[in-house]
Each structure stands twice: as C-alpha cells, then as structure tokens.
Amino acid sequence: MADTAQATALHGEEDHHEDSFWSKYVFSTDHKIIGFQYLFTGMAMALIGGFFAYVFRMQLAFPGSSVPFFGIVSPAAYNSLVTNHGTIMIFWVAMPVLIAAMGNFLIPLMIGCDDMVFPRLNRLSYQIFLISAIVLIASFFVPGGGFGGAWTAYPPLSAEAKYNATEFGAPMWLLAVTLEIVAFLIGGINFITTVMNARARGMKMHDIPMIVWMIVIASILFMASVGPLIAGAVMLFFDQTMGTTFFDPTAGGDPVLWQHLFWFFGHPEVYVVLLPAMGIVAEIICTFARKKLFGYKMILYSSIGLGILSFFVWAHHQFISGVDPRMSYVFTTTTLLISIPVAIMLFAFIGTLYGGQIRFTTAMLFALAFIAEFLLGGVTGIWLGSSGTDIFLHDTYFVLAHFHYTFVPIAIIATFAAIYYWFPKMFGRKMNEFWGKIHFWGTIIGFNGIFLPLFVLGSAGQHRRIYNYQHFPDLATQNLQDLRVFATISLIIMLIFQIIFIVNLLVSIRSGEKVGRNPWKANTLEWVAPSPSPHGNFGANPPMVYRGPYEFSHPDHSKDFWPQNEPDDTTAKETN
C-alpha cells in the first residue's frame, strides 16, 4: 500500500483521473494509451509504405504501360517511392511498433508497476514521433518532391543541388529522421529507468520476462550507436543547405565517411529491432508449447554479446567502397562471429518447442514462421558477409531479398504474432482465429512469392534501384521479366490479405469473444491485471513475484502453468 501511494504521488494525482476524450486518448500519460498511439501510428505508416511498394513494383512489372496504375510513375517519383518505402518501414513501422508500442504497453504490466517512471516524458516522446511522421509525409508535397537519394542517403546523390537536394524534400526527410531519433532516445531512457527501478517486489533480474530484457538491451544499443549518425546528419544537412563540402570529393570531402557514420549506426539498428522480435517469439512459444524457456540465461547473455558484436561488423556493407582489403578480412570474420549468438537464440527456441504440447494458435503460427523465415535471411547473410561473394552480389536483388528475409520477419511477422497474442490483454477480447489463420497463410505465401524470385534475379546480376530494365537488354530477358511480374502479383496477394487482418482487428475490438484476465494461461504479470487494464494497472494490490516467468508444466505444481505472483504450492505434490 505504501508503494502504491508513493507511485501515485510520484506520477501526480491528476494522472489517474482523466475523463475527457482529449485527455484520455490524445494527451494521456497512461503507458497503455501511448503504446496504442505508437501502434496505430505505425500501422498507418505501414499502409503508406506498403502502398509505395505496390506502386514501384507495378512499375518494375509493367514499365511504360498505358493502363492506369500500371507502370505510371516517373523516374524521379520511382526513386522517391523506393527511398521512402525503406525509410518508413524501418524508422516509422519497425521501431515504433516493436520497441515503442510493445515497450510502452508491456513493460509496466510485465514488471508489475503502475506506469513508466516518467509518464509526461513518455507522452512527449510520442508527440515528437508524431511530428516526425507528419514532416516526412509533408516532404512529398513541397517543391522538388520527396527525397529520392535512397534510405541510406549516400552522398553525393543526397547532398548535391543538381539532384534537388537543396529543395525542401531532402532537408525535410533528414529533419524527420532526426526528430524520430530524438523521440526514441527519450523513450529508451524511460524504458531502461523503469525496468531498473520500478519492478514488483520480489522480481529479481532473472525473473524479468525475456521481451522486457530485449527491449532494454535494444534501447541501450540504440543510444550507444546513434551518435555518429547524428553527427553525419548535421554535416549532410549543412552540405544540403549551406554549401559545405563534408562529403563532396571534388572539394576535398569524403562520401565514404558518410557510409562509415551511417553503417556504424545502421547495423546495430538491425539488432535494435531484432531483439524485441526475439523477445516476442520467446513469450509466445513458451505459452503455446507449455514449456519453460530453454536456456533463459544463455539467450540473455547471447543477446548482450550480439549487441557488443554489432558494433564491429558495419564495414561489411562497404567491401566495394575502396576499403583496405586487409580490413575486409576482419569484417568478414566479425560478420561470421555475429551469427553465433543469433544461432544460439534460434536453437534455444527450437529446444523450447521440442517435446512441448504445442497449440497452433494464430500467434503461434506467426512465431514459428518468424523462426523459419528469419533463418533463411540469416543463412543468405553469411554469403554477403564474405567479401569474395559480396563483390559479385553487392547492390543486386540478392541483397534486397536477403534484407527482406531478415526484416519482414522482424517488422511484420513478429508484429502480427504480438498483436494476436496480446490482443486479449489490450481489449479484453480475442481476435477471430479462423480469419487469423487465413490471414497468416495469405501473408506467408505472398511474402515468399515476392522475395524468393529476387534471389534468382540477384544471382543473375540484376542491379537494384533501376527504374526500367527494358533500357538494359541484357537484363530484360523474358524469363527474368516473368519473375518480376510474379513477385509483383505476390505482393498484391499479400496486401489483399492485410485487408482481412484490418477487418478482423476492427470487428474484434467491438464484438470479439470476451475473455478473462488470462485466456492463454500464461505466467507473466500482465495476465494478472484486468483485461483491458485500467490506468494504474494493478490498483491497490500490486503483485508480489515468487519465481521466473516461464514455469510451465512444473512437476511440483498441480496446473501446467504457475503465474509469477502465486505463492509456492507446497501441497500440490502431495495431492498429485
């Protein structure tokens, strides 16, 4: 009771008495509402990013067509669509959904506290993020159009006036990315501080659920890696707007410097979004395999090692940029080494599944698909991490396919798994399982239909970021064009099945099957709170923690799950 009173005083009495629509849903300090704001903003941006992909894939499949919506974009618009598709899906979909939305919604519930330790700062982080999204979308409607220098923004293309970089589009793109970074720095500080200082009584470090650990480690990685990118962004902004020449080789600048600054952040960024996805999968497979997480400490320490190693692999993106070949050997080695902690985590998940009483719910299907699809992305990454093969495959569609086999499982498949799994906690209802499984199969079949052909195109030497392959007769053979058409049709199929998800989501919010606090019979603390949880989560009775989060099918307990807040069952063994 004293702890609750203290927390109420800390957050402010007014925080728990918000009645109007604006104060409850727009300017709320409730971590769950802020999580919803991030989630639905990220989903809206995903629709925009998906539409961009549809438009430029139609251009690739049917270039020069006079049929409406078939190959209708200009070369400049094509570059802008490709650039902002990548930017949106990484910075405005994966990060807000996997880190900000899941972190905000789950962390206080899973560690047994009433809210983030800095609720107003939490609200500010979303407001800055929302402004960044508005700035990015507005950049399409200014003179010169949207930025078209690729999501990696390599100079001199991103900095020279002759490419319209000094128009409004490029600086606005850079401003939007900077604001987004500021928002996540603020949010990351809140996540780390909350987990370290506001855990429920009795919750030791090894009692923290894996997804919470993963979000904390991802936040630390982000804060440690983003500094060089901010410095590079400032220099690039000066090049764009003030005539400086930091990256202009004709005036003594060095465009490769930007590559170093960008990828020192860019490769840890992959693991910033990967780790929360791994945490989501860990929670789901334990619940639906009814087994304790295999190698909890091993996974935790591997993720820390993964984070450290991620700072030593960035130059494998630059094997053909002119770096010293002797350095290529170093980064080839570190790239191979970084596959080890990822493999440990995946094998631990397989070990958790082995011998389990598996229930193939929609959430479980997406979690299993994550393991399978990400494994393919990881294996193909080993080829690209070797300087010898990368020289041939660099900047081809093979790279694009590899990247999407790592990133789509992270940003899309793991997100769907999380939404289907925690939907009952969010809204007190279940999503329809029948339509959920239809959505699953349509998404997975469509996804593989898009990107498996791109491995073939890349192996044939097709360079990415080409507007019309008919301009290159040696690359425009009929069989390769058929693969481009097949990939585009698969994208359309995948997008159509997302309509099923959206309808299922909206209908289930209003009229889905009502459930109690713990419909999945899970152990972690969020399932102790009411569904949906009120502002304050646990009210006057904060939980006490007695054990770790994954005590399923314990031989000394009468049930196959043992929630963290239940005292030891001393009579269960005798009763059985």
Coordinates of C-alpha atoms in Angstrom, one line a residue:
M1 CA 0.0 0.0 0.0
A2 CA 2.8 2.4 0.8
D3 CA 4.4 1.6 -2.6
T4 CA 1.2 2.4 -4.4
A5 CA 0.7 5.6 -2.5
Q6 CA 4.3 6.6 -3.3
A7 CA 3.9 5.8 -7.0
T8 CA 0.6 7.8 -7.1
A9 CA 2.4 10.8 -5.6
L10 CA 5.3 10.4 -8.0
H11 CA 3.1 10.4 -11.1
G12 CA 0.7 13.0 -9.9
E13 CA -2.8 12.5 -8.7
E14 CA -4.3 14.1 -11.8
D15 CA -2.7 11.3 -14.0
H16 CA -5.2 8.8 -12.7
H17 CA -8.4 10.9 -13.2
E18 CA -8.5 11.7 -16.9
D19 CA -12.0 11.9 -18.1
S20 CA -12.3 13.9 -21.4
F21 CA -11.6 12.3 -24.8
W22 CA -8.6 14.6 -25.4
S23 CA -7.0 13.9 -22.0
K24 CA -7.7 10.2 -22.1
Y25 CA -6.8 9.3 -25.7
V26 CA -4.7 12.2 -27.1
F27 CA -2.8 13.8 -24.3
S28 CA -2.8 10.7 -22.0
T29 CA 0.1 9.8 -19.8
D30 CA -1.1 6.2 -19.4
H31 CA 1.6 4.0 -20.8
K32 CA -1.0 1.7 -22.5
I33 CA -2.7 4.5 -24.4
I34 CA 0.7 5.8 -25.5
G35 CA 1.5 2.3 -26.6
F36 CA -1.7 2.3 -28.7
Q37 CA -0.8 5.6 -30.2
Y38 CA 2.6 4.2 -31.3
L39 CA 1.0 1.0 -32.6
F40 CA -1.8 2.6 -34.7
T41 CA 0.5 5.3 -36.0
G42 CA 3.0 2.6 -37.0
M43 CA 0.2 0.6 -38.7
A44 CA -1.0 3.7 -40.6
M45 CA 2.6 4.3 -41.8
A46 CA 2.8 0.6 -42.8
L47 CA -0.2 1.1 -45.1
I48 CA 1.6 4.1 -46.7
G49 CA 4.9 2.1 -47.0
G50 CA 3.0 -0.9 -48.4
F51 CA 1.3 1.3 -51.0
F52 CA 4.6 2.7 -52.1
A53 CA 5.9 -0.8 -52.6
Y54 CA 2.8 -1.6 -54.7
V55 CA 3.4 1.4 -57.0
F56 CA 7.0 0.8 -57.7
R57 CA 6.6 -2.9 -58.1
M58 CA 3.9 -2.2 -60.7
Q59 CA 6.5 -0.1 -62.5
L60 CA 9.0 -2.9 -62.4
A61 CA 6.5 -5.5 -63.7
F62 CA 4.7 -3.3 -66.3
P63 CA 7.1 -0.5 -67.3
G64 CA 5.7 2.0 -69.8
S65 CA 2.2 0.6 -69.6
S66 CA -0.7 3.0 -70.5
V67 CA -3.1 1.1 -68.3
P68 CA -4.0 3.1 -65.1
F69 CA -2.0 2.1 -62.1
F70 CA 0.4 0.0 -64.3
G71 CA 3.9 1.5 -64.6
I72 CA 2.8 5.1 -64.3
V73 CA 5.5 6.7 -62.2
S74 CA 8.4 8.9 -63.4
P75 CA 12.0 8.0 -62.7
A76 CA 12.2 10.7 -60.0
A77 CA 9.0 9.5 -58.4
Y78 CA 10.2 5.9 -58.5
N79 CA 13.4 6.9 -56.6
S80 CA 11.3 8.8 -54.1
L81 CA 8.9 5.9 -53.5
V82 CA 11.8 3.4 -53.1
T83 CA 13.6 5.7 -50.7
N84 CA 10.7 6.4 -48.5
H85 CA 9.3 2.9 -48.5
G86 CA 12.6 1.8 -46.9
T87 CA 12.7 4.8 -44.6
I88 CA 9.1 4.3 -43.4
M89 CA 9.3 0.6 -42.9
I90 CA 12.5 0.8 -40.8
F91 CA 12.0 4.1 -38.8
W92 CA 8.2 4.6 -38.8
V93 CA 7.0 1.0 -38.6
A94 CA 9.5 -1.5 -37.1
M95 CA 10.8 0.9 -34.4
P96 CA 7.6 2.4 -33.2
V97 CA 5.7 -0.9 -33.2
L98 CA 8.3 -3.4 -31.9
I99 CA 10.1 -1.0 -29.4
A100 CA 7.8 1.9 -28.6
A101 CA 4.4 0.3 -28.8
M102 CA 5.3 -3.1 -27.3
G103 CA 7.7 -1.5 -24.7
N104 CA 5.1 1.1 -23.6
F105 CA 2.2 -1.3 -23.4
L106 CA 4.1 -4.3 -21.8
I107 CA 6.9 -3.1 -19.6
P108 CA 4.9 -1.7 -16.7
L109 CA 2.5 -4.6 -16.8
M110 CA 5.2 -7.3 -17.1
I111 CA 7.3 -5.9 -14.2
G112 CA 4.3 -5.2 -12.0
C113 CA 4.3 -1.4 -11.7
D114 CA 1.6 1.2 -12.4
D115 CA 3.2 3.2 -15.2
M116 CA 6.5 4.5 -16.6
V117 CA 8.6 6.4 -14.1
F118 CA 8.5 9.5 -16.4
P119 CA 4.9 9.5 -17.8
R120 CA 5.0 13.0 -19.1
L121 CA 8.3 12.4 -20.8
N122 CA 6.7 9.3 -22.3
R123 CA 3.9 11.4 -23.7
L124 CA 6.4 13.9 -25.1
S125 CA 8.3 11.0 -26.9
Y126 CA 5.2 10.1 -28.9
Q127 CA 4.3 13.7 -29.7
I128 CA 7.8 14.2 -31.2
F129 CA 7.4 11.0 -33.1
L130 CA 4.1 12.1 -34.5
I131 CA 5.6 15.4 -35.6
S132 CA 8.4 13.4 -37.4
A133 CA 5.8 11.3 -39.3
I134 CA 3.9 14.5 -40.3
V135 CA 7.1 16.1 -41.5
L136 CA 8.1 13.0 -43.6
I137 CA 4.7 12.8 -45.3
A138 CA 4.7 16.6 -45.9
S139 CA 8.0 16.3 -47.7
F140 CA 6.1 14.7 -50.7
F141 CA 4.1 17.9 -51.3
V142 CA 6.9 20.5 -51.4
P143 CA 8.8 21.9 -54.4
G144 CA 11.1 19.2 -55.8
G145 CA 9.0 16.4 -54.3
G146 CA 10.1 13.7 -51.9
F147 CA 13.7 12.8 -51.2
G148 CA 15.0 10.2 -53.7
G149 CA 18.5 9.5 -52.6
A150 CA 17.8 6.0 -51.1
W151 CA 17.1 5.3 -47.4
T152 CA 20.8 5.1 -46.8
A153 CA 21.2 8.7 -48.2
Y154 CA 24.6 8.2 -49.7
P155 CA 26.4 11.4 -50.8
P156 CA 26.9 12.9 -53.3
L157 CA 23.4 12.0 -54.5
S158 CA 21.9 13.1 -51.2
A159 CA 23.8 16.3 -51.0
E160 CA 24.2 17.9 -54.5
A161 CA 22.0 20.6 -55.7
K162 CA 21.7 19.1 -59.2
Y163 CA 19.7 16.2 -57.6
N164 CA 17.3 18.7 -56.0
A165 CA 18.9 18.1 -52.6
T166 CA 18.6 21.8 -51.8
E167 CA 14.9 21.8 -52.4
F168 CA 12.7 21.2 -49.4
G169 CA 12.3 17.4 -49.8
A170 CA 15.8 16.2 -48.8
P171 CA 16.2 18.5 -45.7
M172 CA 12.7 17.6 -44.5
W173 CA 13.5 13.9 -44.9
L174 CA 16.6 14.5 -42.8
L175 CA 14.7 16.6 -40.2
A176 CA 12.0 13.8 -39.9
V177 CA 14.6 11.1 -39.3
T178 CA 16.3 13.4 -36.7
L179 CA 13.0 14.0 -34.8
E180 CA 12.3 10.3 -34.8
I181 CA 15.7 9.6 -33.3
V182 CA 15.1 12.2 -30.6
A183 CA 11.7 10.5 -29.8
F184 CA 13.3 7.1 -29.4
L185 CA 16.2 8.4 -27.3
I186 CA 13.6 9.8 -24.8
G187 CA 11.6 6.6 -24.9
G188 CA 14.6 4.4 -24.4
I189 CA 15.7 6.4 -21.3
N190 CA 12.2 5.8 -19.9
F191 CA 12.3 2.1 -20.6
I192 CA 15.7 1.5 -19.0
T193 CA 14.9 3.6 -15.9
T194 CA 11.5 1.9 -15.4
V195 CA 12.9 -1.6 -15.6
M196 CA 15.8 -0.9 -13.3
N197 CA 13.8 1.0 -10.7
A198 CA 10.2 0.1 -10.7
R199 CA 10.0 -3.7 -10.7
A200 CA 7.5 -5.5 -8.4
R201 CA 8.6 -6.7 -5.0
G202 CA 10.5 -10.0 -5.3
M203 CA 11.3 -9.6 -9.0
K204 CA 15.0 -10.4 -9.4
M205 CA 16.9 -9.7 -12.6
H206 CA 16.5 -13.3 -13.8
D207 CA 12.7 -13.1 -13.2
I208 CA 12.3 -10.4 -15.8
P209 CA 10.5 -11.7 -18.9
M210 CA 12.6 -12.0 -22.0
I211 CA 10.8 -9.4 -24.1
V212 CA 11.5 -6.8 -21.4
W213 CA 15.2 -7.7 -21.4
M214 CA 15.3 -7.5 -25.2
I215 CA 13.7 -4.0 -25.3
V216 CA 16.1 -2.7 -22.6
I217 CA 19.1 -4.1 -24.5
A218 CA 17.8 -2.7 -27.8
S219 CA 17.3 0.7 -26.1
I220 CA 20.9 0.7 -24.9
L221 CA 22.2 -0.3 -28.3
F222 CA 20.2 2.5 -30.0
M223 CA 21.6 5.1 -27.6
A224 CA 25.2 3.8 -28.0
S225 CA 25.1 3.7 -31.8
V226 CA 23.1 6.7 -32.9
G227 CA 25.7 9.4 -32.0
P228 CA 27.8 9.1 -35.2
L229 CA 24.6 9.1 -37.3
I230 CA 23.5 12.4 -35.7
A231 CA 26.9 13.9 -36.4
G232 CA 26.8 12.8 -40.0
A233 CA 23.2 14.0 -40.4
V234 CA 24.3 17.5 -39.2
M235 CA 27.1 17.5 -41.8
L236 CA 24.8 16.3 -44.5
F237 CA 22.3 19.0 -43.7
F238 CA 25.0 21.6 -43.9
D239 CA 26.0 20.2 -47.3
Q240 CA 22.4 20.3 -48.5
T241 CA 21.6 23.8 -47.3
M242 CA 24.7 25.8 -46.6
G243 CA 27.1 24.8 -49.3
T244 CA 29.6 23.0 -47.1
T245 CA 31.5 20.1 -48.7
F246 CA 32.0 17.5 -46.0
F247 CA 31.0 14.7 -48.4
D248 CA 32.0 16.3 -51.8
P249 CA 35.0 14.6 -53.2
T250 CA 35.6 17.4 -55.7
A251 CA 36.2 19.9 -52.9
G252 CA 38.2 17.7 -50.5
G253 CA 35.2 15.9 -48.8
D254 CA 34.8 12.2 -48.5
P255 CA 31.5 10.5 -49.4
V256 CA 32.7 7.2 -47.9
L257 CA 32.9 9.0 -44.5
W258 CA 29.1 9.1 -44.6
Q259 CA 29.0 5.3 -45.2
H260 CA 31.1 4.7 -42.1
L261 CA 28.9 7.1 -39.9
F262 CA 25.7 5.6 -41.3
W263 CA 26.5 2.0 -41.0
F264 CA 28.1 2.3 -37.6
F265 CA 24.5 3.0 -36.6
G266 CA 22.8 1.1 -39.3
H267 CA 24.0 -2.4 -38.5
P268 CA 23.3 -2.2 -34.7
E269 CA 19.9 -0.8 -35.8
V270 CA 19.1 -4.2 -37.3
Y271 CA 19.6 -5.8 -33.9
V272 CA 17.7 -2.9 -32.2
V273 CA 14.6 -4.2 -33.9
L274 CA 15.6 -7.8 -34.0
L275 CA 15.9 -8.2 -30.2
P276 CA 12.3 -7.2 -29.4
A277 CA 11.1 -9.5 -32.1
M278 CA 13.1 -12.4 -30.5
G279 CA 11.5 -11.5 -27.2
I280 CA 8.0 -11.6 -28.6
V281 CA 8.7 -15.1 -30.1
A282 CA 10.1 -16.3 -26.7
E283 CA 7.0 -15.3 -24.8
I284 CA 4.6 -16.9 -27.4
I285 CA 6.4 -20.2 -27.9
C286 CA 6.7 -20.8 -24.2
T287 CA 3.0 -20.2 -23.7
F288 CA 1.8 -22.4 -26.6
A289 CA 4.4 -25.1 -26.1
R290 CA 3.6 -25.2 -22.4
K291 CA 7.3 -25.4 -21.7
K292 CA 9.9 -23.4 -19.8
L293 CA 12.1 -21.3 -22.0
F294 CA 15.2 -23.3 -22.9
G295 CA 18.4 -21.6 -21.8
Y296 CA 17.0 -18.4 -20.4
K297 CA 20.4 -17.1 -19.2
M298 CA 22.0 -18.4 -22.4
I299 CA 19.6 -16.3 -24.5
L300 CA 20.1 -13.3 -22.3
Y301 CA 23.9 -13.4 -22.4
S302 CA 23.8 -14.2 -26.1
S303 CA 21.7 -11.1 -26.8
I304 CA 24.2 -9.0 -24.8
G305 CA 27.1 -10.5 -26.8
L306 CA 25.1 -9.9 -30.0
G307 CA 24.8 -6.2 -29.1
I308 CA 28.5 -5.8 -28.5
L309 CA 29.5 -7.6 -31.7
S310 CA 27.1 -5.5 -33.7
F311 CA 29.5 -2.5 -33.3
F312 CA 32.2 -4.4 -35.1
V313 CA 30.6 -5.5 -38.4
W314 CA 29.5 -2.3 -40.1
A315 CA 32.1 -2.2 -42.9
H316 CA 30.8 -5.5 -44.4
H317 CA 28.4 -3.1 -46.2
Q318 CA 31.4 -1.4 -47.8
F319 CA 33.5 -4.2 -49.3
I320 CA 33.4 -2.5 -52.7
S321 CA 33.8 1.1 -51.5
G322 CA 37.6 1.1 -51.6
V323 CA 38.3 0.0 -48.0
D324 CA 41.7 -1.8 -47.4
P325 CA 41.3 -5.5 -48.4
R326 CA 43.0 -6.4 -45.2
M327 CA 40.2 -4.8 -43.3
S328 CA 37.7 -6.8 -45.4
Y329 CA 39.2 -10.0 -43.7
V330 CA 38.5 -8.5 -40.3
F331 CA 34.9 -7.6 -41.0
T332 CA 34.3 -10.9 -42.8
T333 CA 35.4 -12.6 -39.5
T334 CA 33.3 -10.5 -37.2
T335 CA 30.3 -11.0 -39.5
L336 CA 30.6 -14.7 -39.2
L337 CA 31.1 -14.5 -35.5
I338 CA 27.9 -12.4 -35.0
S339 CA 25.9 -15.3 -36.5
I340 CA 26.8 -17.4 -33.4
P341 CA 24.6 -15.6 -30.8
V342 CA 21.7 -15.4 -33.3
A343 CA 22.0 -19.2 -33.9
I344 CA 22.1 -19.8 -30.1
M345 CA 18.8 -18.0 -29.7
L346 CA 17.1 -19.8 -32.6
F347 CA 18.3 -23.2 -31.4
A348 CA 17.1 -22.3 -27.9
F349 CA 13.6 -21.6 -29.3
I350 CA 13.7 -25.0 -31.1
G351 CA 14.8 -26.6 -27.8
T352 CA 11.8 -25.0 -26.2
L353 CA 9.5 -26.4 -28.8
Y354 CA 11.0 -29.9 -28.6
G355 CA 8.7 -32.2 -26.6
G356 CA 6.1 -29.4 -26.0
Q357 CA 2.3 -29.7 -26.1
I358 CA 2.1 -27.2 -29.0
R359 CA -1.1 -25.4 -29.7
F360 CA -1.2 -23.9 -33.2
T361 CA -3.0 -20.6 -32.5
T362 CA -2.6 -17.8 -35.0
A363 CA 0.0 -16.1 -32.7
M364 CA 2.0 -19.4 -32.5
L365 CA 1.9 -19.8 -36.3
F366 CA 3.4 -16.4 -36.8
A367 CA 6.0 -17.1 -34.2
L368 CA 7.0 -20.3 -35.9
A369 CA 7.0 -18.5 -39.3
F370 CA 9.4 -15.9 -37.8
I371 CA 11.9 -18.6 -36.9
A372 CA 11.7 -20.3 -40.4
E373 CA 11.8 -17.1 -42.4
F374 CA 14.5 -15.3 -40.4
L375 CA 16.6 -18.4 -40.6
L376 CA 16.6 -18.1 -44.4
G377 CA 17.6 -14.4 -44.1
G378 CA 20.4 -15.3 -41.7
V379 CA 21.9 -18.0 -43.9
T380 CA 21.9 -15.8 -47.0
G381 CA 23.5 -13.1 -44.9
I382 CA 26.6 -15.3 -44.4
W383 CA 27.2 -15.2 -48.2
L384 CA 27.0 -11.4 -48.2
G385 CA 29.3 -11.2 -45.2
S386 CA 32.1 -12.8 -47.2
S387 CA 34.0 -10.2 -49.2
G388 CA 34.5 -12.6 -52.1
T389 CA 30.9 -13.3 -52.8
D390 CA 29.7 -9.9 -51.8
I391 CA 31.8 -8.3 -54.6
F392 CA 29.6 -10.1 -57.1
L393 CA 26.2 -9.8 -55.2
H394 CA 26.6 -6.3 -53.8
D395 CA 23.7 -4.0 -54.6
T396 CA 21.8 -6.7 -56.6
Y397 CA 18.4 -8.0 -55.9
F398 CA 20.0 -10.8 -53.9
V399 CA 20.9 -8.2 -51.2
L400 CA 17.3 -6.9 -51.3
A401 CA 15.9 -10.4 -50.9
H402 CA 18.3 -11.1 -48.0
F403 CA 17.4 -7.9 -46.2
H404 CA 13.7 -8.5 -46.5
Y405 CA 14.1 -12.1 -45.3
T406 CA 15.6 -10.6 -42.1
F407 CA 13.5 -7.5 -41.8
V408 CA 10.0 -8.7 -42.8
P409 CA 10.0 -11.4 -40.1
I410 CA 11.1 -8.8 -37.6
A411 CA 8.9 -5.9 -38.6
I412 CA 5.8 -7.7 -39.9
I413 CA 5.6 -11.3 -38.9
A414 CA 6.7 -10.8 -35.3
T415 CA 4.4 -7.8 -35.0
F416 CA 1.4 -9.9 -36.1
A417 CA 2.4 -12.5 -33.6
A418 CA 2.4 -9.9 -30.8
I419 CA -0.9 -8.4 -31.8
Y420 CA -2.7 -11.7 -31.9
Y421 CA -1.1 -12.8 -28.6
W422 CA -1.6 -9.6 -26.5
F423 CA -4.9 -8.5 -28.2
P424 CA -7.0 -10.0 -25.3
K425 CA -4.9 -8.0 -22.8
M426 CA -5.3 -4.9 -24.9
F427 CA -9.1 -5.0 -25.5
G428 CA -10.5 -7.8 -23.3
R429 CA -11.5 -9.8 -26.4
K430 CA -9.9 -12.4 -28.8
M431 CA -9.4 -11.9 -32.4
N432 CA -11.1 -14.4 -34.7
E433 CA -8.8 -17.4 -35.0
F434 CA -10.3 -18.7 -38.3
W435 CA -9.7 -15.4 -40.1
G436 CA -6.4 -15.0 -38.3
K437 CA -5.2 -18.3 -39.8
I438 CA -6.5 -17.2 -43.3
H439 CA -4.5 -14.0 -42.8
F440 CA -1.4 -16.0 -41.8
W441 CA -1.3 -18.2 -44.8
G442 CA -2.0 -15.4 -47.2
T443 CA 0.7 -13.3 -45.7
I444 CA 3.4 -16.0 -45.6
I445 CA 2.7 -17.4 -49.1
G446 CA 2.6 -13.9 -50.5
F447 CA 5.8 -12.9 -48.8
N448 CA 7.7 -15.8 -50.1
G449 CA 6.3 -15.3 -53.6
I450 CA 7.7 -11.8 -53.6
F451 CA 11.2 -12.4 -52.4
L452 CA 12.3 -15.9 -53.4
P453 CA 12.3 -14.8 -57.1
L454 CA 14.5 -11.9 -56.2
F455 CA 17.3 -14.2 -55.1
V456 CA 17.3 -15.6 -58.7
L457 CA 17.3 -12.1 -60.1
G458 CA 20.2 -11.0 -57.9
S459 CA 22.2 -14.1 -58.8
A460 CA 21.7 -13.2 -62.4
G461 CA 23.3 -9.9 -61.8
Q462 CA 20.3 -7.6 -61.8
H463 CA 21.2 -4.4 -60.0
R464 CA 18.7 -2.8 -57.7
R465 CA 17.3 0.7 -58.0
I466 CA 16.8 0.6 -61.8
Y467 CA 13.6 2.2 -63.0
N468 CA 13.1 0.3 -66.2
Y469 CA 15.0 -2.9 -67.1
Q470 CA 13.9 -2.6 -70.7
H471 CA 16.7 0.0 -71.0
F472 CA 19.2 -2.8 -70.4
P473 CA 18.5 -5.6 -73.0
D474 CA 21.0 -8.0 -71.3
L475 CA 18.9 -7.7 -68.1
A476 CA 15.5 -7.7 -69.6
T477 CA 15.2 -11.2 -70.9
Q478 CA 11.6 -12.6 -70.9
N479 CA 12.2 -15.2 -68.2
L480 CA 13.6 -12.6 -65.8
Q481 CA 10.7 -10.2 -66.5
D482 CA 8.3 -13.0 -65.7
L483 CA 9.9 -13.3 -62.3
R484 CA 9.4 -9.6 -61.8
V485 CA 5.7 -9.9 -62.7
F486 CA 5.4 -13.0 -60.4
A487 CA 6.9 -11.0 -57.5
T488 CA 4.5 -8.1 -58.1
I489 CA 1.5 -10.4 -58.2
S490 CA 2.6 -12.0 -55.0
L491 CA 2.8 -8.5 -53.4
I492 CA -0.7 -7.7 -54.4
I493 CA -1.8 -11.0 -52.9
M494 CA 0.0 -10.2 -49.6
L495 CA -1.6 -6.7 -49.5
I496 CA -5.1 -8.1 -50.1
F497 CA -4.8 -10.4 -47.2
Q498 CA -3.9 -7.5 -44.9
I499 CA -7.5 -6.3 -45.5
I500 CA -8.6 -9.5 -43.7
F501 CA -6.4 -8.5 -40.8
I502 CA -7.7 -5.0 -40.6
V503 CA -11.3 -6.1 -40.7
N504 CA -10.6 -8.8 -38.1
L505 CA -8.9 -6.3 -35.9
L506 CA -11.7 -3.7 -36.0
V507 CA -14.5 -6.2 -35.7
S508 CA -12.8 -8.0 -32.8
I509 CA -12.3 -4.7 -30.9
R510 CA -16.1 -4.2 -31.0
S511 CA -17.5 -7.7 -30.9
G512 CA -14.8 -10.3 -30.5
E513 CA -15.2 -13.1 -28.0
K514 CA -14.9 -11.7 -24.4
V515 CA -12.2 -13.3 -22.3
G516 CA -10.9 -13.1 -18.7
R517 CA -7.6 -11.9 -17.4
N518 CA -5.6 -14.9 -18.6
P519 CA -7.1 -16.6 -21.6
W520 CA -3.8 -18.2 -22.7
K521 CA -3.0 -19.5 -19.1
A522 CA 0.4 -17.7 -19.2
N523 CA 2.6 -16.9 -16.2
T524 CA 3.9 -13.3 -16.7
L525 CA 2.4 -10.4 -14.7
E526 CA 0.5 -8.7 -17.4
W527 CA -2.1 -11.5 -17.2
V528 CA -2.7 -10.7 -13.6
A529 CA -4.1 -7.3 -14.3
P530 CA -7.7 -6.9 -15.7
S531 CA -8.3 -7.1 -19.4
P532 CA -8.2 -4.4 -20.6
S533 CA -6.2 -2.9 -17.7
P534 CA -7.3 0.4 -16.1
H535 CA -4.9 3.4 -15.7
G536 CA -2.7 2.2 -12.8
N537 CA -2.8 -1.4 -13.9
F538 CA -3.0 -3.3 -10.6
G539 CA -4.8 -0.8 -8.4
A540 CA -4.2 -1.0 -4.7
N541 CA -2.8 -4.6 -4.9
P542 CA 0.5 -4.6 -6.8
P543 CA 1.7 -8.1 -7.4
M544 CA 4.5 -9.9 -5.5
V545 CA 6.8 -12.1 -7.5
Y546 CA 7.9 -15.5 -6.4
R547 CA 9.5 -17.1 -9.4
G548 CA 10.6 -16.7 -13.0
P549 CA 8.3 -16.1 -15.9
Y550 CA 8.3 -19.5 -17.6
E551 CA 7.3 -22.2 -15.1
F552 CA 5.1 -24.3 -17.4
S553 CA 4.4 -28.0 -16.7
H554 CA 6.3 -27.9 -13.4
P555 CA 6.3 -31.3 -11.7
D556 CA 5.7 -29.7 -8.3
H557 CA 2.6 -27.8 -9.3
S558 CA -0.9 -29.0 -9.9
K559 CA -1.5 -27.0 -13.1
D560 CA 0.6 -26.7 -16.2
F561 CA 1.2 -23.0 -15.6
W562 CA 2.4 -21.3 -12.5
P563 CA 2.0 -17.5 -12.6
Q564 CA 4.8 -15.4 -11.1
N565 CA 2.6 -13.9 -8.5
E566 CA 1.2 -17.1 -7.0
P567 CA 2.9 -18.3 -3.8
D568 CA 4.7 -21.6 -3.7
D569 CA 2.3 -24.6 -3.9
T570 CA 3.6 -26.7 -1.1
T571 CA 0.7 -29.2 -1.1
A572 CA 0.4 -29.7 -4.8
K573 CA 3.0 -32.5 -5.0
E574 CA 1.4 -34.5 -2.1
T575 CA -2.1 -34.0 -3.7
N576 CA -0.9 -35.4 -7.0

